XYZ file of C-alpha atoms in Angstrom:
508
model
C -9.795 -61.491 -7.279
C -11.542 -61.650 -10.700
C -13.358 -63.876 -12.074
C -14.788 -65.021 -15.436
C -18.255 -65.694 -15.919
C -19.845 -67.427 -18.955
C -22.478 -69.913 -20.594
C -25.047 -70.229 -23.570
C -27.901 -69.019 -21.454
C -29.273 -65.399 -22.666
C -27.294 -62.990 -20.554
C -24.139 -64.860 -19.507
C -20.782 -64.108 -21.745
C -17.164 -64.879 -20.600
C -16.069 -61.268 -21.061
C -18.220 -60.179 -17.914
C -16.228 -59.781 -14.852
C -16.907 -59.795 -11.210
C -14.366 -58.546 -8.334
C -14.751 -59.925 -5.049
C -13.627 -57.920 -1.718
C -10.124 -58.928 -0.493
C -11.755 -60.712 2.342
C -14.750 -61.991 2.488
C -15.407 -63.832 5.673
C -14.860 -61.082 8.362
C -18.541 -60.321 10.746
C -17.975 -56.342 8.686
C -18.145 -57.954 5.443
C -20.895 -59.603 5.333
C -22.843 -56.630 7.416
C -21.237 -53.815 4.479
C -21.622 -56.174 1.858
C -22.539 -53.670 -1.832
C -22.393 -54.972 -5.363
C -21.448 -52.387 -7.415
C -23.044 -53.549 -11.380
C -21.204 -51.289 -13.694
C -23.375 -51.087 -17.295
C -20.556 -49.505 -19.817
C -21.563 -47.407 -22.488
C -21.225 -47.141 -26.360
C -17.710 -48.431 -27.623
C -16.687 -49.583 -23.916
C -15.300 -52.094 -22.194
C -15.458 -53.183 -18.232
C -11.616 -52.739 -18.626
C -12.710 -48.833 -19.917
C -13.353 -47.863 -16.027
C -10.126 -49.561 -13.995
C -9.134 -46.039 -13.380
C -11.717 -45.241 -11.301
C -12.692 -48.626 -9.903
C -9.242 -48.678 -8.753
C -10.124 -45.376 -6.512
C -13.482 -46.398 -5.484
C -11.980 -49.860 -3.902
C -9.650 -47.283 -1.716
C -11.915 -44.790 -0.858
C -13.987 -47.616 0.650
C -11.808 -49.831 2.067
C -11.829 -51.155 5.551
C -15.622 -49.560 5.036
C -17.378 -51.219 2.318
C -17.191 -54.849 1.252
C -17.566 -53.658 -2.008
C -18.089 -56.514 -5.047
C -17.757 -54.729 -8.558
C -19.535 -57.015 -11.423
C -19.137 -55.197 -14.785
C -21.399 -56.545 -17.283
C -19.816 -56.711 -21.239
C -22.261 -54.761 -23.346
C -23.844 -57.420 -25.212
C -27.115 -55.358 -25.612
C -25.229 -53.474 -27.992
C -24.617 -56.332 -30.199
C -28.281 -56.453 -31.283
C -29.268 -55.780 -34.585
C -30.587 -51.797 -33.906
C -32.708 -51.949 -37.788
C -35.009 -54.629 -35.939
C -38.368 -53.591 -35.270
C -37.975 -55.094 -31.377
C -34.412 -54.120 -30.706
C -34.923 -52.075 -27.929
C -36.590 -54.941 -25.971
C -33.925 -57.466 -27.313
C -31.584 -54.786 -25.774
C -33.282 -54.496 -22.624
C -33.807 -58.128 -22.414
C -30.073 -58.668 -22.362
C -29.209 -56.057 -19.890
C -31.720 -57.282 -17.678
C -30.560 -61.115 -18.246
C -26.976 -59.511 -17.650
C -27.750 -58.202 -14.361
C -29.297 -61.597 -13.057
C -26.336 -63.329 -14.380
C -23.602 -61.682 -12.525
C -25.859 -61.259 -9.177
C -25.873 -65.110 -9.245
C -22.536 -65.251 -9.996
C -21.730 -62.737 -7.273
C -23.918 -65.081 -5.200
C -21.883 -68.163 -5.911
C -18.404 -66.261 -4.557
C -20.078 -65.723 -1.142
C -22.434 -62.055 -1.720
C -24.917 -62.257 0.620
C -27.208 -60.581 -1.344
C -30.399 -58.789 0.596
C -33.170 -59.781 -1.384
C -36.591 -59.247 -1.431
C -39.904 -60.904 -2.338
C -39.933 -58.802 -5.256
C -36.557 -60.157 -6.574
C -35.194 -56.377 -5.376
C -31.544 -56.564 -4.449
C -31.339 -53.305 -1.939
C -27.558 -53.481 -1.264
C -26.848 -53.587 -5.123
C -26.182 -50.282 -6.760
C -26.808 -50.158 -10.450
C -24.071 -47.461 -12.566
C -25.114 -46.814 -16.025
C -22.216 -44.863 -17.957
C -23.843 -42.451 -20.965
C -26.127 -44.083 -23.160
C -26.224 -47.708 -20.781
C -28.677 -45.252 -19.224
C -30.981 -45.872 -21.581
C -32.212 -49.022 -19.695
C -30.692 -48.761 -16.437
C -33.526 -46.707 -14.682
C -36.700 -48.514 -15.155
C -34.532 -51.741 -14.112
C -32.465 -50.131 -11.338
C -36.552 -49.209 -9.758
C -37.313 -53.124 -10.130
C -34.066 -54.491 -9.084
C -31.623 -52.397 -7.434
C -31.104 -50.519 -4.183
C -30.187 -47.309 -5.973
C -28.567 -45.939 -9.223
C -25.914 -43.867 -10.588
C -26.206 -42.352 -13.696
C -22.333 -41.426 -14.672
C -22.230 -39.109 -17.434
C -25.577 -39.490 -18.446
C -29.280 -38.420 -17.173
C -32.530 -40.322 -17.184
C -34.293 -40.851 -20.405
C -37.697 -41.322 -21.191
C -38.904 -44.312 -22.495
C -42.493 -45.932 -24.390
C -43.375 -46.871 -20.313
C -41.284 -45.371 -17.996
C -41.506 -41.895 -17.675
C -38.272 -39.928 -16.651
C -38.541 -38.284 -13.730
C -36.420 -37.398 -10.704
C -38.621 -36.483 -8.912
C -40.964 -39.723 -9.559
C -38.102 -41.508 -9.491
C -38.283 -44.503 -6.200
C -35.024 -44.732 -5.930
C -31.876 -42.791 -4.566
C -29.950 -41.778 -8.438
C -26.821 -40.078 -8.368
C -26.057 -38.005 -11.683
C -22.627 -37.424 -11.915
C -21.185 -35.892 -14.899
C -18.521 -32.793 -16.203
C -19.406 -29.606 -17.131
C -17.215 -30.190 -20.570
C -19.110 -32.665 -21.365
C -19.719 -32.587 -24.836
C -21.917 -35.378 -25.441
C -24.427 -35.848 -22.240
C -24.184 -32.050 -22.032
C -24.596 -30.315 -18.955
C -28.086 -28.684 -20.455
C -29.354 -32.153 -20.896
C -29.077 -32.674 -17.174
C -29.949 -29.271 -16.058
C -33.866 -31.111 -15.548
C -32.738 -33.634 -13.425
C -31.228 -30.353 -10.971
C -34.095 -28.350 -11.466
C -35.786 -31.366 -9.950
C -33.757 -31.814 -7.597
C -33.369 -27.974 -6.447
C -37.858 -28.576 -5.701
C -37.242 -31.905 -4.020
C -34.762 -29.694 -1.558
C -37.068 -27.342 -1.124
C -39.873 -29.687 -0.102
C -37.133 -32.559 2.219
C -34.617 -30.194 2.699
C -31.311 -30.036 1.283
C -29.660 -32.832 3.681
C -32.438 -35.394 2.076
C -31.920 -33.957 -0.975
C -27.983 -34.092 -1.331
C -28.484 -37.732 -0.061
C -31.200 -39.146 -2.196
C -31.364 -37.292 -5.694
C -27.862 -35.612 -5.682
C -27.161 -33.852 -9.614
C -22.626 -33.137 -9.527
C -21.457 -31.809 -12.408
C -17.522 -31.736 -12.000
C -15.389 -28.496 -13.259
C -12.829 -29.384 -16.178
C -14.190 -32.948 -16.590
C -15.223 -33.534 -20.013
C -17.061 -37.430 -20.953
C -13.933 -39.228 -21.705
C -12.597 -38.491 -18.273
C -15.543 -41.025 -16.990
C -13.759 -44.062 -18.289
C -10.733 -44.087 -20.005
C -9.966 -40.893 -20.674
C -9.666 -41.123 -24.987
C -11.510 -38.452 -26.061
C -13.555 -38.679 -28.905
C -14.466 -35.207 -30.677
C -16.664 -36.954 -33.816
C -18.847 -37.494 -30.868
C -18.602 -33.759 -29.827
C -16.926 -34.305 -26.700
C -14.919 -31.135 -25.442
C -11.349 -30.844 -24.267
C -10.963 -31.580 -20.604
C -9.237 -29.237 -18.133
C -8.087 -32.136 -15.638
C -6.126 -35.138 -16.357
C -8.028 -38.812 -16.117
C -6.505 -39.444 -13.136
C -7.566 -36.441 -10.901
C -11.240 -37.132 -12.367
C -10.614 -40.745 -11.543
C -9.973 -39.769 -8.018
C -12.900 -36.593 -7.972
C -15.321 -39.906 -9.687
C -14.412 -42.496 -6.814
C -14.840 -39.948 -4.317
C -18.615 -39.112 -5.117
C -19.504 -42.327 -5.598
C -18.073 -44.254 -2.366
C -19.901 -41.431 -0.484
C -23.083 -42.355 -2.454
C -22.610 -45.955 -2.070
C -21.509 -44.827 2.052
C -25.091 -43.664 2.585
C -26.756 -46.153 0.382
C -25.379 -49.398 1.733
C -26.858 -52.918 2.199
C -29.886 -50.835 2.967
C -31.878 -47.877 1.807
C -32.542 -46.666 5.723
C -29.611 -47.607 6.786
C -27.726 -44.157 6.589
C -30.628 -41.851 5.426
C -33.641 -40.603 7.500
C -36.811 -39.415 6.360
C -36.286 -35.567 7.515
C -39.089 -36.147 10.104
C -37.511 -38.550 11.852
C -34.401 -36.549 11.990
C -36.629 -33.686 13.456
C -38.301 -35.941 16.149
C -34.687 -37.700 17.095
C -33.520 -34.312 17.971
C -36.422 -32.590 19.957
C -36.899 -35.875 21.575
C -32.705 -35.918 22.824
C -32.733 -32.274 23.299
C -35.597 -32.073 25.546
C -34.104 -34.795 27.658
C -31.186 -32.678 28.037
C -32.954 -29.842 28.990
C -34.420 -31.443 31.692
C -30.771 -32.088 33.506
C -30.221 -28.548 32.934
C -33.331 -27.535 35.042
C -32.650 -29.616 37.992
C -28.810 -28.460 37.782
C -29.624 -25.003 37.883
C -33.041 -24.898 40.100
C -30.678 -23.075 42.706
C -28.183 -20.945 40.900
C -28.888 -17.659 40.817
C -28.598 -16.224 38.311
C -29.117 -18.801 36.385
C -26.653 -19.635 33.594
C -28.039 -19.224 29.699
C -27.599 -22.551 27.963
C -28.256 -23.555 24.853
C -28.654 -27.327 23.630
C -28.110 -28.551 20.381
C -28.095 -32.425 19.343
C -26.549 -33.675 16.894
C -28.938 -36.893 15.230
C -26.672 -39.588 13.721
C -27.239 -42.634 11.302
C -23.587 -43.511 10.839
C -22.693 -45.496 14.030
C -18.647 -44.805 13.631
C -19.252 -41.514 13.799
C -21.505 -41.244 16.829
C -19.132 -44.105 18.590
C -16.698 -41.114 18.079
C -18.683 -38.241 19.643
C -19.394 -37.118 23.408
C -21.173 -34.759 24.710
C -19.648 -31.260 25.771
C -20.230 -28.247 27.494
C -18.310 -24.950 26.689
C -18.617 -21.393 27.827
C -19.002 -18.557 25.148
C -18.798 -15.131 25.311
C -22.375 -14.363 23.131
C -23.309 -10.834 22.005
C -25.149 -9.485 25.020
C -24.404 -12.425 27.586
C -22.525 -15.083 27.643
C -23.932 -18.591 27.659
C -22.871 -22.531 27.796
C -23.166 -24.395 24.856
C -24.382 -28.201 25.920
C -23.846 -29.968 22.908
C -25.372 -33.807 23.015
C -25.884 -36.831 20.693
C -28.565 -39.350 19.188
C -27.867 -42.100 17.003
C -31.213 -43.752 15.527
C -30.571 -47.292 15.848
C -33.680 -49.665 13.701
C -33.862 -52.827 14.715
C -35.563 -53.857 11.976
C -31.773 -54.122 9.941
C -31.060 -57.416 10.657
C -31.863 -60.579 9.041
C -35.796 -61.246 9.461
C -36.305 -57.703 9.744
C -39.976 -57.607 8.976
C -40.402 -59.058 12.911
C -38.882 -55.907 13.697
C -40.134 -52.001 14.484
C -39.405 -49.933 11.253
C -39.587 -47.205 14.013
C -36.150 -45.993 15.235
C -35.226 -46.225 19.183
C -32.892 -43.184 20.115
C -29.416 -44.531 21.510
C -28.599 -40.714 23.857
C -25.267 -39.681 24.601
C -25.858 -36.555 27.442
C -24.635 -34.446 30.405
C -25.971 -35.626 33.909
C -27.033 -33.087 36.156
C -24.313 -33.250 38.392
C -21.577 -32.529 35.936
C -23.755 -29.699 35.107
C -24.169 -28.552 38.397
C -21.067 -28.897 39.329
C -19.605 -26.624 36.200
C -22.271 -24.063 37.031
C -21.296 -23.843 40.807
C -17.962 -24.718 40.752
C -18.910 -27.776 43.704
C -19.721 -31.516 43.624
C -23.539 -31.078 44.346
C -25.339 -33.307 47.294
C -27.354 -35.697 45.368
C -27.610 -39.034 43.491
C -25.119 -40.443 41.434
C -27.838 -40.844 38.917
C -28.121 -37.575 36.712
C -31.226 -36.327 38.680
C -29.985 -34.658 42.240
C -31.894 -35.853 45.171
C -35.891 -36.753 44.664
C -36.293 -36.032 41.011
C -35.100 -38.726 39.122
C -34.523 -38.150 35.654
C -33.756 -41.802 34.215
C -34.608 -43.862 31.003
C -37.577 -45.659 32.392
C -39.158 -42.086 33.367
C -38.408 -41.220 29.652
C -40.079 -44.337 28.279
C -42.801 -44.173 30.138
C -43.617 -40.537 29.270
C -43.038 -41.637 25.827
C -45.723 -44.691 26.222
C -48.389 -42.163 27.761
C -47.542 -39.892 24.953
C -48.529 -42.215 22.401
C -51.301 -43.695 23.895
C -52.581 -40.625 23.791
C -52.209 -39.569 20.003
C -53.421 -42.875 18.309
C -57.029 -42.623 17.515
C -59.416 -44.456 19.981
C -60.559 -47.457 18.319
C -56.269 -48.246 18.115
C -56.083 -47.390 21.456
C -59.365 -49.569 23.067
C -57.849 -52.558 20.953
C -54.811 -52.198 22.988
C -55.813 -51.881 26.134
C -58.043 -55.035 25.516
C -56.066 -57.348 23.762
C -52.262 -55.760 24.040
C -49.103 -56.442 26.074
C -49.494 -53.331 28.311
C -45.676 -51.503 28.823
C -44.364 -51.122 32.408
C -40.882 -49.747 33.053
C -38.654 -51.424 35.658
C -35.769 -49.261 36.924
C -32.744 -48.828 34.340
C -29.627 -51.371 34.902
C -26.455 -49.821 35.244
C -24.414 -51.691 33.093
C -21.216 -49.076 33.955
C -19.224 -51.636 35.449
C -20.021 -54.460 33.408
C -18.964 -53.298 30.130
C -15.203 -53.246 28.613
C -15.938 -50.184 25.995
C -18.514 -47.802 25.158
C -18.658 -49.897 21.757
C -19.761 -53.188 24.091
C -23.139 -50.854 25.137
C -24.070 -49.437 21.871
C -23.951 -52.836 19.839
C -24.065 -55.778 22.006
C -27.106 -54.269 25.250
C -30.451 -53.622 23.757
C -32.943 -51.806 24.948
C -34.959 -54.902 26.508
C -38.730 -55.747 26.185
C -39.228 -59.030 27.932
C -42.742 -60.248 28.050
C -43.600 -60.536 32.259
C -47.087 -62.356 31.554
C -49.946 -63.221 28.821
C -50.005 -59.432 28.703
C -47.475 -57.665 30.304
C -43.951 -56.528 29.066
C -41.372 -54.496 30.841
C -38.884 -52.480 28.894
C -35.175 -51.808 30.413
C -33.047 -49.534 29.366
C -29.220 -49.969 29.616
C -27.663 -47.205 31.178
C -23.718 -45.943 31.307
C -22.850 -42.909 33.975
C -19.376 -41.572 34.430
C -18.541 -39.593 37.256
C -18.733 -35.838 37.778
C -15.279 -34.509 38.982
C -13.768 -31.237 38.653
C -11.525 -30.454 35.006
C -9.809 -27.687 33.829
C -12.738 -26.743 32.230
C -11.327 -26.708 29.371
C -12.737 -28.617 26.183
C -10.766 -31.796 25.391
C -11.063 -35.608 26.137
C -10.549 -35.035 29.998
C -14.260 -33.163 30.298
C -15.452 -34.547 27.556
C -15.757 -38.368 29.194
C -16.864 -36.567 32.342
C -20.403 -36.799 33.647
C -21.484 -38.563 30.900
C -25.133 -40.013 30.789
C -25.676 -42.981 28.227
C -28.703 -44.119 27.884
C -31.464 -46.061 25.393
C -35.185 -45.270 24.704
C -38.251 -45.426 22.715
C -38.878 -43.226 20.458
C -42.419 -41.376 19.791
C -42.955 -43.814 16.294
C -41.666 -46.685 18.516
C -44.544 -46.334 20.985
C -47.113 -45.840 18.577
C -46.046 -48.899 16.571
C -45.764 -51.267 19.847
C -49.521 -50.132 20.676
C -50.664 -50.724 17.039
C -48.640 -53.539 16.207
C -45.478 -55.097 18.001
C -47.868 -55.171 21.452
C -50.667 -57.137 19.861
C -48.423 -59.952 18.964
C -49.030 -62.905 21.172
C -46.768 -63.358 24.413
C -43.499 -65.284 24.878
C -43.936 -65.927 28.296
C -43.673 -69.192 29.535
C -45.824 -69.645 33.384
């Protein structure tokens, strides 16, 4: 659906256009909602960029919500011999932007807006020279930027950056491009090549990524009519395949970037903690499994952290026998999703510390492929007296981290705070329909038991440990299984320092 949008007021003209999502009113919509503001360059047109637009809208589909407002260039109507037509300019692309977020607004975007007028699930793309005043305003207003065929430029107050830069900015551009040259950008990589090196290249390739696309030259970024008085250079591809290449790149951008910053992307750190926090509770059901197998079998546990929930829905944990170069071993391989509670609406009465959402290998099923029998025990991942369960975990986690915060934080607490105890876990196994029902809809539960008291549950799935083939596959792959929900490290310390002092919701 497009619509027209246009009045007197500075900013509005009835050449912008906005393009709603086909549907609008689905639960997924609103929760994926992005608004895509595309700033054309010199000589274009929002009509310039339907090519890959076009693309974009598929590559995201039945994943993004995706609104695309593309703003007509009237900043490039102003008189450039005036003394104050750069702030004219920027005035206009600024007035532009409000414009169509208001009129995405009107057509049902829920935008997520901030105190500071920031709109983080709006991406702002600036094609070539609309670059000029799309990165000091996409750092005010936007969630993050992309900077198609163009790089950051300095500016009388804004100094350009990457590696200053506060928000995630995509350069995407062709290596024949003639006009924003590839040298011109080669900064912005250099940049980004030192940010690597200090957040690693995951963070890196997620929040300052620099793609420069073989054979694409700058007409393939719109609509493909070169223009060689502008020194542009032939192009190797057709518009079409860069269309497709261009969509591509930016729907995974805009993937990772959605509604909010955090929502896909983890400060490396966190990443880090998530998985030596699900790998040592792993390791733990390995020990009790193997505390009487002689000898006892190598294994080797590797989580994998997630921040896309489709994908860890998708994944189970598995155990598989390799051969190794001096012994063989078993390779337990287990998942961690980082759910934050704080992405909802309201999320400022929320943790900004993740809670870890485990996905493991109960000690049975592991004793059970390392003997070969169904072991005497509990049906409860632990085997006999040694109960290994999410409460234990939490509470660990709770000591832990009363431990580490510095003493005045922690004498506060223990005076004024809602002191943590941890009731046993409730085996939801039965109750639920699909996996899906225990990831989104059961919580990890604090419920406040008295003027300072509040017990935390965890939620907790167990499938049964039978005998397989052995072999990997969906038959072992759903056996054995232990789900469960916990605190994280960050969680703990933030409930003692913050979330515990708030006053208590229980009612005598």
């Amino acid at each position: 659906m497009t619509i027209q949008a246009g009045s007197e007021k500075l900013g509005e003209d009835s050449r912008h256009t906005l393009v709603t999502p086909e549907d609008v009113s689905t639960p997924d919509a609103a929760e994926t909602a992005t608004l895509l503001v595309l700033l054309p360059g010199a000589y274009m047109k929002p009509d310039d960029y339907k090519g890959f637009i076009a693309g974009l809208r598929g590559c995201l589909k039945g994943k993004v919500a995706l609104w695309v407002a593309a703003a007509h260039p009237i900043w490039q109507e102003v008189d450039v011999k005036a003394p104050d037509a750069m702030q004219q300019a920027t005035e206009r692309v600024a007035a532009a932007i409000d414009v169509l977020i208001a009129r995405a607004h009107q057509e049902g975007f829920p935008a997520a807006k901030l105190p500071s007028g920031r709109v983080t699930n709006m991406v702002i793309l600036a094609h070539s020279s609309a670059a000029l005043f799309a990165a000091p305003l996409a750092a005010r207003l936007a969630g993050s930027l992309i900077l198609l065929g163009s790089y950051l430029f300095p500016s009388s107050d804004y100094h350009a950056s990457l590696r200053e830069f506060s928000r995630p900015v995509l350069h995407l551009g062709g290596m024949l491009d003639g006009q924003a040259r590839f040298s011109k950008v080669a900064i912005a990589a250099l940049e980004a090549a030192h940010f690597a090196y200090q957040a690693g290249p995951m963070c890196a390739a997620a929040q300052k990524p620099v793609i420069l696309l073989p054979g694409v030259n700058h007409a393939c970024l719109s609509n493909g009519h070169m223009r060689p008085e502008a020194n542009d250079l032939a192009a190797e591809v057709s518009a079409e395949d860069a269309n497709l290449q261009v969509a591509g790149i930016i729907a995974d951008f805009v993937m990772v970037h959605m509604s909010t910053n955090e929502r896909f992307v983890a400060h490396p750190g966190e990443l880090v903690q998530a998985k030596l926090a699900s790998e040592d509770v792993q390791r733990r059901f390995v020990r009790i499994a193997s505390r009487n197998v002689k000898p006892k079998p190598v294994t080797r546990v590797l989580s994998s952290v997630h921040t896309d929930i489709e994908a860890f829905i998708r994944s189970q944990p598995t155990l598989q026998l390799y051969k190794g170069e001096s012994e063989p071993y078993w390779l337990l391989h287990v998942h961690c999703y980082l759910h934050r509670p704080n992405l909802v609406p309201f999320g400022h009465r929320f943790p900004v510390a993740p809670q870890y959402i485990l996905k493991l290998k109960s000690a049975e099923a592991l004793a059970l492929v390392y003997t070969g029998q169904i072991p005497d025990g509990r049906e409860d991942g632990s085997l006999g007296d040694q109960p290994i369960t999410a409460a234990t975990v939490n509470e660990g986690m709770y000591k832990e981290a009363l431990r580490i915060v510095t003493r005045d934080s922690r004498e506060l607490f223990l005076r004024r705070g809602k002191q943590l105890s941890f009731p046993p876990d409730r085996d939801v196994s039965k109750e639920i329909q699909t996996p899906v029902q225990w990831i989104k809809d059961m919580p990890l539960e604090f419920v406040d038991v008295g003027p300072k008291a509040t017990q935390v549950c965890s939620p907790v799935v167990m499938t049964p440990a039978v005998q397989t083939s052995g072999k990997p596959g969906p038959e072992a792959a759903f056996q054995g299984n232990y789900y469960m929900k916990i605190m994280s490290l960050a969680g703990a310390v933030e409930w003692i320092m913050c979330d515990g002092l708030r006053p208590s919701s229980h009612q005598p």
